[in-house]
Tab-separated table of C-alpha atoms and ligand atoms in Angstrom:
chain	number	residue	atom	x	y	z
K	19	MET	CA	-19.267	-54.469	-145.568
K	20	ASN	CA	-21.240	-56.457	-148.185
K	21	ASN	CA	-21.361	-59.987	-148.645
K	22	ASN	CA	-22.390	-61.303	-152.089
K	23	GLY	CA	-21.103	-64.814	-151.071
K	24	PRO	CA	-23.446	-67.851	-151.088
K	25	TYR	CA	-22.260	-68.202	-147.208
K	26	ASN	CA	-22.513	-66.468	-143.974
K	27	ALA	CA	-19.460	-67.108	-141.807
K	28	TYR	CA	-19.885	-67.972	-138.063
K	29	ILE	CA	-17.800	-68.873	-134.969
K	30	SER	CA	-17.834	-72.351	-134.072
K	31	ALA	CA	-15.632	-72.873	-131.707
K	32	VAL	CA	-13.579	-70.625	-129.498
K	33	SER	CA	-10.517	-71.076	-126.872
K	34	HIS	CA	-7.934	-68.973	-124.839
K	35	TYR	CA	-5.128	-69.153	-123.204
K	36	PHE	CA	-3.247	-67.600	-120.680
K	37	PRO	CA	0.277	-68.372	-119.291
K	38	GLU	CA	0.000	-69.269	-115.159
K	39	LYS	CA	2.916	-66.221	-114.389
K	40	VAL	CA	0.702	-63.569	-112.504
K	41	VAL	CA	2.256	-60.190	-112.310
K	42	THR	CA	0.262	-58.256	-109.780
K	43	ASN	CA	0.642	-54.277	-109.737
K	44	SER	CA	2.381	-54.652	-106.448
K	45	TYR	CA	5.364	-55.938	-108.424
K	46	PHE	CA	5.419	-52.587	-110.315
K	47	GLU	CA	5.342	-50.697	-106.744
K	48	SER	CA	8.250	-52.390	-106.015
K	49	TYR	CA	10.359	-50.950	-108.186
K	50	LEU	CA	8.832	-48.032	-109.756
K	51	ASP	CA	7.375	-44.879	-109.044
K	52	THR	CA	3.881	-46.008	-109.098
K	53	THR	CA	0.986	-47.486	-106.944
K	54	ASP	CA	-1.613	-50.342	-107.061
K	55	ALA	CA	-4.462	-47.782	-106.470
K	56	TRP	CA	-3.092	-45.557	-109.503
K	57	ILE	CA	-3.139	-48.514	-111.797
K	58	ILE	CA	-6.657	-49.848	-110.956
K	59	GLU	CA	-8.467	-46.129	-110.808
K	60	ARG	CA	-6.734	-44.661	-114.325
K	61	THR	CA	-6.760	-48.409	-116.265
K	62	GLY	CA	-8.488	-51.065	-114.470
K	63	ILE	CA	-6.099	-53.410	-114.441
K	64	LYS	CA	-5.304	-55.540	-111.276
K	65	GLU	CA	-3.187	-58.192	-112.628
K	66	ARG	CA	-1.943	-59.377	-116.328
K	67	ARG	CA	0.102	-62.695	-116.901
K	68	TYR	CA	3.235	-63.073	-118.462
K	69	LEU	CA	5.015	-66.012	-120.563
K	70	GLU	CA	8.389	-67.242	-119.307
K	71	ASP	CA	11.524	-65.749	-120.908
K	72	ASP	CA	11.999	-69.072	-123.057
K	73	GLN	CA	8.246	-69.138	-124.215
K	74	PRO	CA	7.486	-67.236	-127.584
K	75	VAL	CA	4.047	-65.796	-128.777
K	76	SER	CA	4.130	-68.968	-130.367
K	77	TYR	CA	3.857	-71.013	-127.429
K	78	ALA	CA	0.771	-69.382	-126.454
K	79	ALA	CA	-0.884	-69.459	-129.685
K	80	CYS	CA	-0.137	-73.614	-129.755
K	81	LYS	CA	-1.800	-73.639	-126.538
K	82	ALA	CA	-5.024	-71.765	-127.409
K	83	ILE	CA	-5.214	-73.617	-130.448
K	84	GLU	CA	-4.733	-77.038	-128.880
K	85	ARG	CA	-7.425	-76.095	-126.503
K	86	LEU	CA	-9.962	-75.688	-128.973
K	87	PHE	CA	-9.238	-78.584	-131.116
K	88	GLU	CA	-9.641	-80.573	-128.152
K	89	LYS	CA	-12.769	-78.902	-126.586
K	90	PHE	CA	-14.579	-79.272	-129.879
K	91	ASN	CA	-13.195	-82.192	-131.296
K	92	VAL	CA	-11.520	-80.469	-134.402
K	93	LYS	CA	-8.103	-82.290	-136.083
K	94	PRO	CA	-5.480	-80.325	-137.180
K	95	GLU	CA	-5.664	-81.185	-140.972
K	96	GLU	CA	-9.289	-79.856	-140.950
K	97	ILE	CA	-8.030	-76.117	-140.980
K	98	ASP	CA	-7.830	-74.726	-144.121
K	99	LEU	CA	-6.492	-71.471	-143.257
K	100	LEU	CA	-4.755	-69.609	-140.140
K	101	ILE	CA	-4.596	-66.116	-139.369
K	102	ILE	CA	-2.386	-64.664	-136.920
K	103	PRO	CA	-2.991	-61.182	-135.804
K	104	THR	CA	0.381	-60.256	-133.358
K	105	VAL	CA	2.485	-57.279	-132.862
K	106	SER	CA	4.776	-59.605	-131.122
K	107	PRO	CA	5.605	-62.455	-133.887
K	108	ASP	CA	8.534	-65.033	-132.680
K	109	MET	CA	10.416	-63.133	-135.117
K	110	ILE	CA	9.885	-61.321	-138.433
K	111	TYR	CA	9.919	-64.186	-140.518
K	112	PRO	CA	9.497	-67.170	-140.577
K	113	SER	CA	5.752	-66.133	-140.068
K	114	THR	CA	4.085	-67.137	-136.643
K	115	VAL	CA	1.749	-69.000	-138.644
K	116	CYS	CA	4.337	-71.099	-140.326
K	117	ILE	CA	5.637	-72.116	-137.127
K	118	VAL	CA	2.760	-72.760	-135.062
K	119	GLN	CA	1.347	-74.751	-138.387
K	120	ASP	CA	4.363	-76.588	-138.366
K	121	LYS	CA	4.275	-77.435	-134.253
K	122	LEU	CA	0.779	-78.883	-134.329
K	123	GLY	CA	0.751	-80.413	-137.758
K	124	MET	CA	-1.758	-78.602	-139.696
K	125	LYS	CA	-0.818	-79.955	-142.434
K	126	ASN	CA	-3.742	-78.882	-145.181
K	127	CYS	CA	-3.473	-74.874	-144.257
K	128	TRP	CA	-2.127	-71.902	-145.647
K	129	GLY	CA	-1.889	-68.702	-143.705
K	130	TYR	CA	0.032	-65.717	-142.638
K	131	ASP	CA	0.253	-62.933	-139.583
K	132	MET	CA	-1.527	-60.023	-139.850
K	133	LEU	CA	-0.258	-56.653	-138.567
K	134	ALA	CA	-3.158	-54.268	-137.190
K	135	ALA	CA	-1.995	-53.743	-133.351
K	136	CYS	CA	-5.308	-53.382	-131.095
K	137	SER	CA	-7.389	-53.973	-133.972
K	138	GLY	CA	-5.823	-57.168	-135.073
K	139	PHE	CA	-8.520	-59.579	-133.759
K	140	ILE	CA	-11.060	-57.835	-135.959
K	141	PHE	CA	-9.504	-57.018	-139.057
K	142	ALA	CA	-8.337	-60.968	-138.957
K	143	LEU	CA	-11.763	-61.837	-138.187
K	144	MET	CA	-13.308	-59.676	-141.451
K	145	THR	CA	-10.118	-61.183	-143.555
K	146	GLY	CA	-11.074	-64.835	-142.684
K	147	VAL	CA	-15.004	-64.120	-142.863
K	148	GLN	CA	-14.170	-63.321	-146.697
K	149	PHE	CA	-12.745	-66.764	-147.323
K	150	ILE	CA	-15.700	-68.590	-145.677
K	151	GLN	CA	-18.146	-66.000	-147.449
K	152	SER	CA	-17.042	-66.788	-151.069
K	153	GLY	CA	-17.182	-70.308	-150.279
K	154	ALA	CA	-13.107	-70.793	-150.812
K	155	HIS	CA	-12.714	-72.433	-147.509
K	156	LYS	CA	-14.437	-74.238	-144.653
K	157	LYS	CA	-12.507	-74.000	-141.607
K	158	VAL	CA	-10.435	-70.631	-140.711
K	159	LEU	CA	-8.828	-70.229	-137.622
K	160	VAL	CA	-8.354	-66.754	-136.202
K	161	VAL	CA	-5.866	-66.593	-133.661
K	162	GLY	CA	-4.946	-63.467	-131.766
K	163	ALA	CA	-1.748	-63.990	-129.862
K	164	GLU	CA	0.574	-61.591	-128.093
K	165	LYS	CA	4.115	-61.598	-125.906
K	166	MET	CA	3.653	-57.883	-124.797
K	167	SER	CA	5.614	-58.322	-121.883
K	168	ALA	CA	8.785	-58.673	-124.932
K	169	LEU	CA	7.741	-54.922	-126.425
K	170	ALA	CA	7.342	-53.512	-123.090
K	171	ASN	CA	10.024	-51.126	-121.471
K	172	LYS	CA	10.280	-52.616	-118.044
K	173	ASN	CA	11.248	-48.992	-116.924
K	174	ASP	CA	8.669	-47.032	-118.174
K	175	ARG	CA	5.995	-46.625	-115.720
K	176	ASN	CA	3.787	-45.002	-118.689
K	177	THR	CA	3.374	-48.214	-120.300
K	178	VAL	CA	4.586	-51.390	-118.854
K	179	VAL	CA	1.963	-51.534	-116.073
K	180	LEU	CA	-0.693	-51.684	-119.325
K	181	PHE	CA	0.442	-54.623	-121.329
K	182	GLY	CA	-0.032	-58.620	-120.690
K	183	ASP	CA	0.137	-61.900	-122.515
K	184	GLY	CA	-2.052	-64.493	-123.630
K	185	ALA	CA	-3.645	-66.256	-126.798
K	186	SER	CA	-6.988	-66.750	-128.118
K	187	ALA	CA	-8.514	-68.705	-130.953
K	188	VAL	CA	-11.688	-68.698	-133.117
K	189	LEU	CA	-12.666	-71.200	-135.792
K	190	LEU	CA	-14.779	-69.681	-138.851
K	191	GLU	CA	-17.372	-71.884	-140.765
K	192	PRO	CA	-19.774	-71.456	-143.249
K	193	THR	CA	-23.534	-71.770	-143.323
K	194	THR	CA	-26.353	-70.892	-145.668
K	195	ASN	CA	-28.485	-69.097	-143.051
K	196	LYS	CA	-27.630	-65.357	-143.879
K	197	THR	CA	-29.195	-63.936	-141.042
K	198	THR	CA	-27.003	-65.598	-138.455
K	199	GLY	CA	-22.722	-65.241	-137.882
K	200	ILE	CA	-20.582	-62.644	-138.688
K	201	ILE	CA	-23.432	-59.686	-139.976
K	202	ASP	CA	-21.442	-56.744	-140.664
K	203	ALA	CA	-18.709	-54.806	-140.087
K	204	ILE	CA	-17.003	-51.139	-140.463
K	205	LEU	CA	-13.254	-51.057	-140.162
K	206	HIS	CA	-10.958	-48.046	-140.849
K	207	ILE	CA	-7.265	-46.958	-140.531
K	208	ASP	CA	-5.591	-43.075	-140.310
K	209	GLY	CA	-2.360	-43.391	-140.782
K	210	SER	CA	-1.525	-39.753	-139.362
K	211	GLY	CA	-2.138	-41.156	-135.762
K	212	GLY	CA	0.892	-43.330	-136.347
K	213	LYS	CA	3.162	-41.379	-134.450
K	214	TYR	CA	0.973	-41.293	-131.333
K	215	LEU	CA	1.667	-45.151	-130.850
K	216	LYS	CA	4.474	-47.209	-132.130
K	217	GLN	CA	7.648	-49.390	-131.959
K	218	PRO	CA	10.207	-47.348	-133.890
K	219	ALA	CA	13.023	-49.751	-134.151
K	220	GLY	CA	13.266	-53.631	-135.346
K	221	GLY	CA	12.202	-52.525	-138.730
K	222	SER	CA	13.842	-51.341	-141.795
K	223	LEU	CA	13.418	-47.762	-141.327
K	224	HIS	CA	15.386	-47.988	-137.650
K	225	PRO	CA	17.238	-51.762	-137.796
K	226	ALA	CA	18.648	-52.740	-134.980
K	227	SER	CA	21.840	-51.502	-133.577
K	228	ILE	CA	23.764	-50.399	-130.577
K	229	GLU	CA	22.233	-46.658	-131.049
K	230	THR	CA	18.519	-47.867	-130.963
K	231	VAL	CA	18.762	-50.227	-128.356
K	232	THR	CA	20.839	-47.648	-126.118
K	233	LYS	CA	17.496	-45.319	-126.812
K	234	GLY	CA	15.231	-48.233	-126.443
K	235	MET	CA	13.600	-47.670	-129.531
K	236	HIS	CA	12.657	-51.264	-129.783
K	237	TYR	CA	10.212	-50.743	-127.027
K	238	VAL	CA	6.125	-49.353	-127.033
K	239	HIS	CA	6.479	-45.605	-127.478
K	240	GLN	CA	2.778	-44.153	-126.476
K	241	ASP	CA	1.423	-40.690	-126.412
K	242	GLY	CA	-1.052	-42.073	-123.780
K	243	ARG	CA	-3.432	-39.013	-123.356
K	244	THR	CA	-3.776	-38.488	-127.283
K	245	VAL	CA	-4.709	-42.211	-128.030
K	246	PHE	CA	-7.083	-42.082	-125.204
K	247	LYS	CA	-8.910	-39.319	-126.478
K	248	GLU	CA	-9.135	-40.584	-130.277
K	249	ALA	CA	-9.858	-44.301	-128.639
K	250	VAL	CA	-12.908	-43.023	-126.843
K	251	LYS	CA	-14.185	-41.250	-129.664
K	252	GLY	CA	-13.124	-43.634	-132.328
K	253	MET	CA	-14.581	-46.647	-130.735
K	254	ALA	CA	-17.643	-45.134	-129.456
K	255	ASP	CA	-18.508	-43.524	-133.033
K	256	VAL	CA	-17.997	-46.705	-134.943
K	257	SER	CA	-20.005	-48.765	-132.719
K	258	LEU	CA	-23.302	-46.328	-132.711
K	259	GLU	CA	-22.662	-46.346	-136.758
K	260	ILE	CA	-22.665	-49.985	-136.895
K	261	MET	CA	-26.014	-50.210	-134.455
K	262	LYS	CA	-27.362	-47.546	-136.402
K	263	LYS	CA	-26.595	-49.182	-139.897
K	264	ASN	CA	-28.076	-52.519	-138.385
K	265	ASN	CA	-31.332	-50.679	-136.770
K	266	LEU	CA	-30.076	-52.191	-133.352
K	267	LYS	CA	-30.865	-50.517	-130.489
K	268	SER	CA	-29.521	-50.472	-127.032
K	269	GLU	CA	-31.997	-53.114	-125.696
K	270	ASP	CA	-31.244	-55.450	-128.851
K	271	ILE	CA	-27.570	-55.862	-128.013
K	272	ALA	CA	-26.195	-58.717	-125.464
K	273	TYR	CA	-23.137	-57.447	-125.387
K	274	LEU	CA	-20.563	-54.961	-126.128
K	275	VAL	CA	-17.126	-57.302	-126.787
K	276	PRO	CA	-14.546	-54.139	-126.833
K	277	HIS	CA	-10.851	-54.002	-126.949
K	278	GLN	CA	-9.297	-53.998	-123.269
K	279	ALA	CA	-6.885	-51.239	-123.355
K	280	ASN	CA	-8.141	-48.646	-120.332
K	281	LEU	CA	-11.462	-49.373	-118.471
K	282	ARG	CA	-12.332	-45.807	-118.567
K	283	ILE	CA	-12.385	-46.026	-122.392
K	284	ILE	CA	-14.533	-49.099	-122.579
K	285	GLN	CA	-17.164	-47.407	-119.976
K	286	ALA	CA	-17.096	-44.441	-121.912
K	287	THR	CA	-18.089	-46.360	-125.416
K	288	ALA	CA	-20.862	-48.455	-123.225
K	289	ASP	CA	-22.131	-44.854	-121.952
K	290	ARG	CA	-22.290	-43.266	-125.248
K	291	MET	CA	-23.887	-47.071	-126.746
K	292	ASN	CA	-26.501	-46.546	-123.535
K	293	LEU	CA	-25.795	-49.836	-122.386
K	294	SER	CA	-25.436	-50.855	-118.778
K	295	ARG	CA	-22.413	-52.252	-117.213
K	296	ASP	CA	-23.888	-55.793	-117.086
K	297	LYS	CA	-23.855	-55.646	-121.211
K	298	VAL	CA	-20.317	-55.250	-121.434
K	299	MET	CA	-17.640	-58.022	-121.702
K	300	ILE	CA	-14.560	-57.161	-119.238
K	301	ASN	CA	-11.472	-58.798	-118.171
K	302	ILE	CA	-8.858	-56.165	-118.511
K	303	HIS	CA	-8.707	-56.372	-114.599
K	304	LYS	CA	-7.372	-59.730	-114.875
K	305	TYR	CA	-4.991	-59.704	-118.094
K	306	GLY	CA	-4.251	-55.907	-118.723
K	307	ASN	CA	-4.168	-55.042	-122.375
K	308	THR	CA	-3.130	-58.161	-124.347
K	309	THR	CA	-3.895	-56.417	-128.087
K	310	SER	CA	-5.049	-59.052	-130.612
K	311	THR	CA	-6.321	-61.578	-128.073
K	312	THR	CA	-8.663	-59.119	-125.794
K	313	ILE	CA	-12.098	-59.606	-127.531
K	314	PRO	CA	-11.652	-63.185	-128.813
K	315	SER	CA	-10.285	-64.150	-124.858
K	316	CYS	CA	-13.726	-62.284	-123.878
K	317	LEU	CA	-15.817	-64.166	-125.775
K	318	SER	CA	-14.199	-67.150	-124.658
K	319	GLU	CA	-14.572	-66.614	-121.244
K	320	TYR	CA	-17.836	-65.316	-121.455
K	321	TYR	CA	-18.782	-68.640	-123.743
K	322	GLU	CA	-17.360	-71.054	-120.898
K	323	GLU	CA	-19.139	-69.309	-118.279
K	324	GLY	CA	-22.260	-70.037	-119.884
K	325	LYS	CA	-23.120	-66.413	-120.314
K	326	LEU	CA	-23.450	-66.688	-124.181
K	327	LYS	CA	-27.044	-68.234	-125.910
K	328	GLY	CA	-27.502	-68.588	-129.546
K	329	GLY	CA	-28.667	-65.388	-131.302
K	330	ASP	CA	-27.318	-63.283	-128.739
K	331	ASN	CA	-26.444	-60.342	-130.789
K	332	LEU	CA	-22.787	-58.953	-130.008
K	333	ILE	CA	-20.872	-56.035	-131.228
K	334	LEU	CA	-17.203	-56.167	-131.324
K	335	ALA	CA	-15.209	-52.895	-131.055
K	336	SER	CA	-11.475	-52.280	-130.904
K	337	PHE	CA	-8.616	-49.205	-131.416
K	338	GLY	CA	-5.238	-49.533	-131.816
K	339	ALA	CA	-2.185	-48.455	-133.300
K	340	GLY	CA	-2.135	-46.960	-136.830
K	341	PHE	CA	-4.701	-45.670	-135.833
K	342	THR	CA	-6.903	-48.754	-136.606
K	343	TRP	CA	-10.327	-49.077	-135.390
K	344	GLY	CA	-13.623	-50.537	-136.166
K	345	ALA	CA	-16.820	-52.411	-135.378
K	346	VAL	CA	-18.102	-56.025	-136.275
K	347	TYR	CA	-21.868	-57.138	-135.440
K	348	LEU	CA	-22.313	-60.919	-135.358
K	349	LYS	CA	-24.992	-63.005	-133.799
K	350	TRP	CA	-23.673	-65.550	-131.836
K	351	THR	CA	-24.653	-69.119	-132.356
K	352	ILE	CA	-23.210	-71.523	-130.137
R	406	COA	N1	1.781	-44.386	-112.118
R	406	COA	C1	1.874	-43.297	-111.817
R	406	COA	N2	1.749	-42.342	-112.718
R	406	COA	C2	1.783	-42.875	-113.565
R	406	COA	C3	1.659	-43.910	-114.284
R	406	COA	C4	2.160	-44.890	-113.540
R	406	COA	N3	1.501	-46.257	-114.066
R	406	COA	N4	1.828	-43.870	-115.514
R	406	COA	C5	1.569	-42.751	-116.025
R	406	COA	N5	1.682	-41.346	-114.748
R	406	COA	C6	1.910	-40.341	-114.941
R	406	COA	C7	2.255	-39.978	-115.813
R	406	COA	O1	3.379	-39.874	-115.634
R	406	COA	C8	1.258	-38.249	-115.785
R	406	COA	O2	2.577	-37.306	-114.909
R	406	COA	P1	2.572	-35.947	-115.062
R	406	COA	O3	1.204	-35.290	-115.371
R	406	COA	O4	3.514	-35.337	-113.883
R	406	COA	O5	3.021	-35.658	-116.843
R	406	COA	C9	-0.141	-38.319	-115.062
R	406	COA	O6	0.412	-39.905	-114.816
R	406	COA	C10	-1.184	-38.646	-116.175
R	406	COA	O7	-0.760	-38.500	-117.448
R	406	COA	P2	-1.912	-39.147	-118.085
R	406	COA	O8	-1.397	-39.504	-119.331
R	406	COA	O9	-2.964	-37.921	-118.312
R	406	COA	O10	-2.673	-40.188	-117.527
R	406	COA	P3	-3.979	-40.962	-118.177
R	406	COA	O11	-5.127	-40.926	-116.862
R	406	COA	O12	-4.251	-40.480	-119.259
R	406	COA	O13	-3.502	-42.557	-117.854
R	406	COA	C11	-3.004	-44.022	-119.408
R	406	COA	C12	-2.022	-42.812	-118.844
R	406	COA	C13	-1.752	-44.596	-120.249
R	406	COA	C14	-3.340	-44.860	-118.948
R	406	COA	C15	-4.156	-43.806	-120.855
R	406	COA	O14	-3.567	-42.401	-121.029
R	406	COA	C16	-4.407	-44.415	-121.632
R	406	COA	O15	-4.966	-45.456	-121.511
R	406	COA	N6	-4.193	-44.546	-123.206
R	406	COA	C17	-5.136	-45.275	-124.224
R	406	COA	C18	-4.079	-46.616	-123.991
R	406	COA	C19	-4.740	-47.264	-125.144
R	406	COA	O16	-5.803	-47.158	-125.278
R	406	COA	N7	-3.969	-47.566	-126.052
R	406	COA	C20	-4.320	-47.733	-127.344
R	406	COA	C21	-4.804	-49.119	-127.455
R	406	COA	S1	-3.619	-50.400	-127.278
């Protein structure tokens, strides 16, 4: 992706929030035909976090943002633009961004929700980056936030075990150093894959009705095997493509930061990139698939654990419903 603007964008602050309620695999064993061993072996997930019934996704987004403001000494009124990629907004409209902006008093910002499923974070990141590169804005907040527990059918073992809730935020700021921060991105969509992973009802095609509710059409529906195959190929191909385009060898990369949908997809991607396990950020065992939150939550946790240092080359990679997929190459700065 070309940058003809005067600035590069860099991540100047990062934060995450996961709810307190831990849901272990044994909870699903208690009422579904599944086992802790199957879930760990096939997905890598040991537990996930759930928001309470009265906590919408904006609650998690606010927690992550408040934590970022506090840790990095940023004031709400400094934010120019807020973008929230999410498939689980509080409601279709007003946007979750408007709800969060009001709750946190970010009175000088505008913003919007974005829909790109599991690629939501990197699509939103690259959208925010444009406003920084051009010089239009100085502080852009990108917040992946999800309440996947509200979209999963509790009686479907194929999907419910996979997902969790949470939110993570990154702040983008400009630098005149064009060799640091977000350097490059390759983003793709292929709508012919839409039928394999979707939430069919609740939009204008199938508005809520007794029939849609009875048939469970408001839940996540997935052909897991097809999505798995496409994800392995898509994530690995695009990660290799961005490495090649930027003359990066495996030894140049500090971390792959992959979307956390399935540990086997992550491992297959790392293998194709010839990266050892210690160079792959992983938190799926603790949180499951939190859709737009997975990548920034990895960044935040590894940063807080002191595992990131300025100048580290990172490859962010994702694949999700749509199909949507892509990779971002960035040089860590904080
Ligand atoms: N417990 C026990 N058995 C389960 C199960 C569970 N929680 N979920 C599914 N199964 C069963 C299936 O019913 C199937 O049984 P069958 O052969 O009798 O029909 C069997 O396990 C194997 O199904 P399969 O789809 O081949 O399993 P898998 O190894 O591919 O794992 C997923 C299933 C969903 C974990 C995996 O396909 C996956 O991760 N897919 C992609 C997810 C993803 O990337 N999403 C996109 C981005 S969000």
